[in-house]
Structure formats: structure tokens, C-alpha cells
CSV table of C-alpha atoms in Angstrom, one decimal:
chain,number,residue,atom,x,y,z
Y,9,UNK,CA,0.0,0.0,0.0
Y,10,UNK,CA,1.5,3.8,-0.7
Y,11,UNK,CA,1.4,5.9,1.4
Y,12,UNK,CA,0.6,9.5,0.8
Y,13,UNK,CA,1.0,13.0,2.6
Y,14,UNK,CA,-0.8,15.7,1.1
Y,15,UNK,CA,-1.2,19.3,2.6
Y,16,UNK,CA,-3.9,20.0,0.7
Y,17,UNK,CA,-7.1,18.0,0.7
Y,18,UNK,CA,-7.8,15.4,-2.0
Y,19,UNK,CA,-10.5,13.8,-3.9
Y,20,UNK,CA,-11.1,10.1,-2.5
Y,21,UNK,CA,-9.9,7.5,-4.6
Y,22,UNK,CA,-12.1,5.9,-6.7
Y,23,UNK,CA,-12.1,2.7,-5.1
Y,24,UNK,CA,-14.8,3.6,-2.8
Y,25,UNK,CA,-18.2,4.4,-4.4
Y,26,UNK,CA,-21.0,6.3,-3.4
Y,27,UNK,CA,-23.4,3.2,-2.8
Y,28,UNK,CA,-20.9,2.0,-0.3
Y,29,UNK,CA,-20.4,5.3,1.5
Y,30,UNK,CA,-24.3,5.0,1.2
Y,31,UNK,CA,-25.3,1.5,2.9
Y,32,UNK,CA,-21.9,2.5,5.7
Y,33,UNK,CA,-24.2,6.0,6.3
Y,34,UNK,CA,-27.6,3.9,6.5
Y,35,UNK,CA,-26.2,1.8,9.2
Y,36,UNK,CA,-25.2,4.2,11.0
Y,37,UNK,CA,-28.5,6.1,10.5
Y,38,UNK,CA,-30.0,2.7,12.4
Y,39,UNK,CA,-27.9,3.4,15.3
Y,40,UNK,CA,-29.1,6.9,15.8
Y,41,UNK,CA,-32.0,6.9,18.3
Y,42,UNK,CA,-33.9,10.2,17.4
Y,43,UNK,CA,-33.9,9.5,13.3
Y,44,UNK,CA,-35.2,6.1,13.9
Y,45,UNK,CA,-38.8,6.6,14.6
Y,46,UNK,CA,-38.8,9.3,11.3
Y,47,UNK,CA,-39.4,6.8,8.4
Y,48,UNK,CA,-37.5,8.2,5.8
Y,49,UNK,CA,-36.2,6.5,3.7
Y,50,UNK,CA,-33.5,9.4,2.1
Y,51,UNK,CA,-31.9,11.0,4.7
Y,52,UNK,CA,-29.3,13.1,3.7
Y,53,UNK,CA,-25.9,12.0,4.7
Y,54,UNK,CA,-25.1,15.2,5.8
Y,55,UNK,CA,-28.1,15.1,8.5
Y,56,UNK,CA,-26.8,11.6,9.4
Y,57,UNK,CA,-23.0,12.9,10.4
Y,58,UNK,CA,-24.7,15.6,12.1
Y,59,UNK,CA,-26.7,13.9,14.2
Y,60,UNK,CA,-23.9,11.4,15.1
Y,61,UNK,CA,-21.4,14.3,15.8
Y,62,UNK,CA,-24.4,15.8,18.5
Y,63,UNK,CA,-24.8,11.8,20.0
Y,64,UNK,CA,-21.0,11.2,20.5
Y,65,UNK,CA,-21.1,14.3,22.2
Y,66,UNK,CA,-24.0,14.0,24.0
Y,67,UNK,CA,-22.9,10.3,25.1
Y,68,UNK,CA,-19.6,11.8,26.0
Y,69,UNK,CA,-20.9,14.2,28.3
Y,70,UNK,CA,-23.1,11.1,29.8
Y,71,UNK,CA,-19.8,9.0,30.6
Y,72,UNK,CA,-18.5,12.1,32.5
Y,73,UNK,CA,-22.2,12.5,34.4
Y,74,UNK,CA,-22.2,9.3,35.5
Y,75,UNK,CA,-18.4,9.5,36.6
Y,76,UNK,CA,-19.0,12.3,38.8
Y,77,UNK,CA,-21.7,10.6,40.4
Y,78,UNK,CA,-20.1,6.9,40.7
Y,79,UNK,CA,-17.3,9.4,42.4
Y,80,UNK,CA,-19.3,10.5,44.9
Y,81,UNK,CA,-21.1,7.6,45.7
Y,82,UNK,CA,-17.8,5.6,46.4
Y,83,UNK,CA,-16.9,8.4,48.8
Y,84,UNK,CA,-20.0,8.1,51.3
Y,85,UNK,CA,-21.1,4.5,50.5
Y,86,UNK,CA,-20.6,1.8,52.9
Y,87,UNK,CA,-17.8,-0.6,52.2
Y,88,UNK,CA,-20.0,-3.6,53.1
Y,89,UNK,CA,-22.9,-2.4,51.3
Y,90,UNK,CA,-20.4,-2.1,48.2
Y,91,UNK,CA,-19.5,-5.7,48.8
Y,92,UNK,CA,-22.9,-6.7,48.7
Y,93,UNK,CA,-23.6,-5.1,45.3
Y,94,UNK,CA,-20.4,-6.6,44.1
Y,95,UNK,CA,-21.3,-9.8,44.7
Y,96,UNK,CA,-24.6,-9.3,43.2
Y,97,UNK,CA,-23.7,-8.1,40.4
Y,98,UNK,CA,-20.4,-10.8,39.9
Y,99,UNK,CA,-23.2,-14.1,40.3
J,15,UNK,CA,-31.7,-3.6,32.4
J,16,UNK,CA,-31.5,-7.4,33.9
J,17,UNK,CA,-28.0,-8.1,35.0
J,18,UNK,CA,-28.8,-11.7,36.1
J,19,UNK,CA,-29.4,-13.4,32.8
J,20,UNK,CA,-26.1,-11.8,31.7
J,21,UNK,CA,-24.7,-14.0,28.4
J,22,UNK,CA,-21.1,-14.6,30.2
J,23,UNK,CA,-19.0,-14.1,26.5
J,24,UNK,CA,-20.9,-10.5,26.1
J,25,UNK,CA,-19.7,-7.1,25.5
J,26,UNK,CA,-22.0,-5.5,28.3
J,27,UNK,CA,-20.5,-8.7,31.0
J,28,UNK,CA,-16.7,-8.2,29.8
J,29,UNK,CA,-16.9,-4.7,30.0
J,30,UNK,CA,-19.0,-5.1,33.7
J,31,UNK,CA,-16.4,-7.1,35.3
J,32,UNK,CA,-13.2,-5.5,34.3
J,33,UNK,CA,-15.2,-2.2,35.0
J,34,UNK,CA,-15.8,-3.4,38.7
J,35,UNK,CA,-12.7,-4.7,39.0
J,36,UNK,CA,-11.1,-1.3,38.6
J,37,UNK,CA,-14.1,0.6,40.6
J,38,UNK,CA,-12.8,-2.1,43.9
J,39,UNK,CA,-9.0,-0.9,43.0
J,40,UNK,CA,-10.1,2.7,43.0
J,41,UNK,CA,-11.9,2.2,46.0
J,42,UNK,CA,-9.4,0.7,47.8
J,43,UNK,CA,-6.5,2.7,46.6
J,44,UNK,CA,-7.4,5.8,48.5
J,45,UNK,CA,-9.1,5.1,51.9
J,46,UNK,CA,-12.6,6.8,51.6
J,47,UNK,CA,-12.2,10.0,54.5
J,48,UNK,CA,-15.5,10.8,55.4
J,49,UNK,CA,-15.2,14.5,54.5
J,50,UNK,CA,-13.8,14.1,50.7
J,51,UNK,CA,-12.1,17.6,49.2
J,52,UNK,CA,-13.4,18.3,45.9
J,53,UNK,CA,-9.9,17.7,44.5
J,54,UNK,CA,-10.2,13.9,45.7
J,55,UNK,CA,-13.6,14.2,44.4
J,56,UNK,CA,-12.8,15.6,41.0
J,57,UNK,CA,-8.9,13.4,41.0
J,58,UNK,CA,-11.6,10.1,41.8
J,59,UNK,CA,-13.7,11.1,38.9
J,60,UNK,CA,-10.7,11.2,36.5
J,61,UNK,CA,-9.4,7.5,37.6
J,62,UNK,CA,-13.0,6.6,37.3
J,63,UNK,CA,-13.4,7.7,34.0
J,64,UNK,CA,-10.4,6.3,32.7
J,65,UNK,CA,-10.9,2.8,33.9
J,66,UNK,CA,-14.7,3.0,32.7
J,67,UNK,CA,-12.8,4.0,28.7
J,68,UNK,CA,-9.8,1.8,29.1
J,69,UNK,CA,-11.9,-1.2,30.4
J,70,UNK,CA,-14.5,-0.6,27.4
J,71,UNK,CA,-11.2,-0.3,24.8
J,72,UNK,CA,-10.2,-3.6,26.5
J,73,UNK,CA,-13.5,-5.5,26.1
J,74,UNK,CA,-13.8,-5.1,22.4
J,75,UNK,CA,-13.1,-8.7,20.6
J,76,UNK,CA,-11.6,-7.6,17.8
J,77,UNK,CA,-8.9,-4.9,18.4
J,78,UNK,CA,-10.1,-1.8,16.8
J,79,UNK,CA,-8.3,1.4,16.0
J,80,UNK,CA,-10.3,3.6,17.9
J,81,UNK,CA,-10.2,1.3,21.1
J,82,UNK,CA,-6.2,1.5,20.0
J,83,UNK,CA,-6.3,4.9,19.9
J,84,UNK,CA,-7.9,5.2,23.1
J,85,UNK,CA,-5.4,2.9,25.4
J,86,UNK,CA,-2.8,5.0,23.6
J,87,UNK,CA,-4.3,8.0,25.2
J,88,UNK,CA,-4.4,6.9,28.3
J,89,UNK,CA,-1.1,5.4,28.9
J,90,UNK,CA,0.9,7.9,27.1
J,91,UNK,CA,1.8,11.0,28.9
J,92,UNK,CA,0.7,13.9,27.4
J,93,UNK,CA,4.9,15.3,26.1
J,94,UNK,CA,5.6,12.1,24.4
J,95,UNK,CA,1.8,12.2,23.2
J,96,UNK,CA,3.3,15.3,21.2
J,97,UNK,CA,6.9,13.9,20.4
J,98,UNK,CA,4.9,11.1,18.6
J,99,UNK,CA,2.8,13.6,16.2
J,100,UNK,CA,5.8,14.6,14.3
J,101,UNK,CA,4.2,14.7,11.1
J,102,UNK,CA,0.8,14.8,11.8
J,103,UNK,CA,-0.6,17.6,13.6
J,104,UNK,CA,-2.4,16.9,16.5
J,105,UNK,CA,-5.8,17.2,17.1
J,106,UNK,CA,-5.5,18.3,20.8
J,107,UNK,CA,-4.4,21.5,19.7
J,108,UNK,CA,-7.4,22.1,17.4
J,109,UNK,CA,-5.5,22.6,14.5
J,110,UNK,CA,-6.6,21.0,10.8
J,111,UNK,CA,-4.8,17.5,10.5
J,112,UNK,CA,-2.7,16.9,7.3
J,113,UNK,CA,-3.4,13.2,6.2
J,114,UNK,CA,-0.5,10.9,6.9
J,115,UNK,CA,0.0,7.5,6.4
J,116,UNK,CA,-1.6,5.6,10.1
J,117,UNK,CA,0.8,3.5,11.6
J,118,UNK,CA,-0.3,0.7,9.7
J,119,UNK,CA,0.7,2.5,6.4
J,120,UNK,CA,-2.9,2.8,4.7
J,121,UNK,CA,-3.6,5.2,2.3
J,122,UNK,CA,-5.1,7.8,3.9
J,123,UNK,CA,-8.1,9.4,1.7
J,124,UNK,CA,-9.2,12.9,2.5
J,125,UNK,CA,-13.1,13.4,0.6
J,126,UNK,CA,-13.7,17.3,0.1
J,127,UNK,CA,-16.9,18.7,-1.6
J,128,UNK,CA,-18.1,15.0,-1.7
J,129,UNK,CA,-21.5,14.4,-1.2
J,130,UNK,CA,-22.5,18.5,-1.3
J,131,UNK,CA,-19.9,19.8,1.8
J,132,UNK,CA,-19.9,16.5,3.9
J,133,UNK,CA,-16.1,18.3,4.9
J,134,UNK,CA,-17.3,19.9,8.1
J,135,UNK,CA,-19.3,17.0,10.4
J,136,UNK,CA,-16.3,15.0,8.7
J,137,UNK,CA,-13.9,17.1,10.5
J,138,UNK,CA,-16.0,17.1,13.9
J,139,UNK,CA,-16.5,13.3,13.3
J,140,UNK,CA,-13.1,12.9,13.3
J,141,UNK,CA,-12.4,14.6,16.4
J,142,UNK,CA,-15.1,12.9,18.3
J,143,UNK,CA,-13.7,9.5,17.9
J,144,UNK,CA,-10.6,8.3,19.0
J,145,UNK,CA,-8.1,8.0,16.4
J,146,UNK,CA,-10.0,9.3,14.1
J,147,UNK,CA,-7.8,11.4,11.9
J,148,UNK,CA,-6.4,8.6,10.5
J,149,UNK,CA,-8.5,7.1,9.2
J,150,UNK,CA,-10.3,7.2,5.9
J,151,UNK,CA,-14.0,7.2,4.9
J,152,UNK,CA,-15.2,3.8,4.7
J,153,UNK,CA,-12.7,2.8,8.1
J,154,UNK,CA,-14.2,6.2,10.0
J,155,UNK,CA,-17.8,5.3,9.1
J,156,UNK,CA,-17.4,1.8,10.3
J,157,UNK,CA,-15.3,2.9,13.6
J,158,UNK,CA,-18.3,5.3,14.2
J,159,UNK,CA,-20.6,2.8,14.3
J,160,UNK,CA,-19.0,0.4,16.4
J,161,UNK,CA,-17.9,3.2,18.6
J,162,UNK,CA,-21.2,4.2,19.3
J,163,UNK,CA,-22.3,1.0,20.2
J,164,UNK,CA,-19.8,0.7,22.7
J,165,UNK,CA,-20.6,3.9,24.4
J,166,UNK,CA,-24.0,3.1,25.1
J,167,UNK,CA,-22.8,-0.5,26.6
J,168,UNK,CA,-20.7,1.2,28.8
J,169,UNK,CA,-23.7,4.1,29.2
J,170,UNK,CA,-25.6,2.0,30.5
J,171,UNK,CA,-23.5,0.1,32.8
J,172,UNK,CA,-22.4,2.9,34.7
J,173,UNK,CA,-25.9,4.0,35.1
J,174,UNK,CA,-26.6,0.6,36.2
J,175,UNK,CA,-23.8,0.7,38.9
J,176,UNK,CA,-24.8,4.3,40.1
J,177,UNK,CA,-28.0,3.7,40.4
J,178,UNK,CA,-27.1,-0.1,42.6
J,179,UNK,CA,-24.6,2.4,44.5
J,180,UNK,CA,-27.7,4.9,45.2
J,181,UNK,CA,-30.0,2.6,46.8
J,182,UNK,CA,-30.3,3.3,50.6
């Protein structure tokens, strides 16, 4: 395989065609939980990144939530109580 | 979500235990003073988070470049993080990349106007997932969705534990 380095930005190569850029969009268009329940059938790829960028994000900003809270829970919870949900959850 | 019927050779289950694993290190690394500060609060958070991405980038099956990308972050400090972007510039300091061949020496494809002006959520895109900027279309696309799949595993596992944690 070659290997290029460009400054500038390219046109792709022509080994990937639109139809395959098309079904990779589509899947991820099932993914997405908001465009789902819109039946469309032609959703513009555009719209599809967009929505994925604003998910990441949002799931991002979840992970940190949920860190912050699991933080503060492990500072005032019980250690036997934790060992009981540990060995709940570890069955 | 039922944690008891877990299938044992699952994402959500190998990403559960290691996750655990590394909440009980955590926990007993630093003994839990009754009155935290909110630096051991926030320095908690920080080994929390990491553990939740590097045990998610460790419970994938197949090694994937943006669960790569993401141990990589982790374990490299941040000045030989920068010694290692000769080349490429890096996306931590918000600049444009420059396409360079990834470490495995694929050709790196850069799509412009393609697709009327998919450059722009292409650029975010890229910065949103790990390892990203290396990658061209058809591999980003595919990361993606993996990637997002994997988030929401981990989603809602944490919430899962947080909420167990919660209960009086």
C-alpha cells in the first residue's frame, strides 16, 4: 500500500463508491435513536453525520455524568454495602 | 436492564467485570475520608473515567483502531503524546490534520466537496472519535458505528452501577 502526505485536501480514490459510502451511512443512520422513529427512507448524509457528531457528544458528556456521580457515591457509601452489590452483580 | 441473565461471553458482561474490577482498586487505593475535598472528588472522577474507557477499549473482541487509539491516550503521557505527532498535527491542539500514512501505512483518503460539503461534520466526526484522523472514509464510518455502540454498553452500565450504588 502507498502511502501518501498531502497538505492539501484530495478527492477520494475511486475505489470507494457512493453506494458503499451510502449503505456505511444507512447503518449508522439505524444506530441513531432520534432518526429512527422518522421513516425516511433518504436521509441526507449530511443530516446523518450531524446527528452522530451531537450523539458522541451527548454520550460523551453522559460517561462524565455518570463518573462524577459513581465518584461521589464511592466516597459516602458503605464498604460492606459495596461488597454486597459486588457480589450481586459478579453471580 | 436485567443483570442476572447476563450471556457470560458478552460485551455488556466483559466490559462489567473488568469495569468493577477497577471501581474495587479505585476504592481501595485511596481510603474513603468521610469528608472528601473536591480535588479527591474531581482526581476520583478522572481515575473513574479512565478505567470506565480503558476497560470498554479492553473488552472489544476484535482490536479496533479507535479502542487503539484510546489505550494509547491513556497510557501515554501527554509530552511524548506530542513527540509522537511529528508529522501529523495533532488534534489536541485544534488545528486541521494533514493526512499521513496511520501507523499501519494505509492510504489515507481525504473526501472534500463530496456528497454537497460533507467536509465539516467530517472534521468534527473525526475529532469525536478516537483515532479518528487517520482514518479514511469507509474505516471512519465503520469505527463510528462500532464506537457508538460501545458507548452506550458502557452508558448503561455505569448508570446501572450508580443507580445499585444509590440505593439506601
Amino acid at each position: 500500500m502507498s502511502s501518501r502526505r498531502s497538505r492539501s485536501r484530495q478527492s477520494s480514490s475511486s475505489r470507494i463508491t457512493d453506494d458503499q459510502i451510502y449503505d456505511l451511512v444507512s447503518k449508522l443512520h439505524q444506530l441513531l435513536p432520534e432518526l429512527r422513529s422518522r421513516n425516511s427512507d433518504k436521509v441526507s448524509a449530511a443530516k446523518v453525520l450531524q446527528e452522530t457528531c451531537n450523539y458522541i457528544r451527548s454520550l460523551h458528556k453522559e460517561v462524565d455524568d455518570l463518573s462524577e456521580r459513581l465518584s461521589e457515591l464511592l466516597a459516602t457509601t458503605d464498604s460492606a454495602q459495596a461488597a454486597i452489590i459486588r457480589s450481586l452483580l459478579m453471580q | 436492564m436485567d443483570l442476572h441473565n447476563l450471556n457470560p461471553s458478552s460485551l455488556k458482561s466483559r466490559f462489567t467485570t473488568r469495569f468493577l474490577r477497577a471501581l474495587t482498586e479505585i476504592n481501595a487505593r485511596k481510603p474513603i475520608a468521610s469528608s472528601s475535598s473536591p480535588r479527591e472528588i474531581f482526581q476520583r472522577y478522572r481515575r473513574i473515567k479512565d478505567a470506565a474507557d480503558t476497560s470498554m477499549a479492553y473488552s472489544v473482541r476484535s482490536r479496533r483502531t479507535w479502542s487503539k487509539a484510546t489505550l494509547w491516550r491513556l497510557r501515554t503521557p501527554s509530552h511524548r503524546r506530542r513527540l509522537a505527532s511529528f508529522g501529523r498535527r495533532s488534534s489536541l491542539n485544534k488545528t486541521r490534520t494533514t493526512t499521513t500514512a496511520s501507523h499501519r501505512g494505509a492510504v489515507v483518503v481525504q473526501i472534500t466537496s463530496r456528497g454537497g460539503g460533507l467536509g465539516v461534520q467530517l472534521e468534527e466526526l473525526r475529532e469525536l472519535v478516537p483515532g479518528g484522523e487517520a482514518m479514511d472514509l469507509c474505516n471512519l464510518l465503520d469505527e463510528t458505528a462500532h464506537y457508538i455502540k460501545c458507548l452506550t454498553t458502557q452508558v448503561q452500565v455505569m448508570r446501572t452501577i450508580a443507580n445499585l450504588y444509590s440505593l439506601e
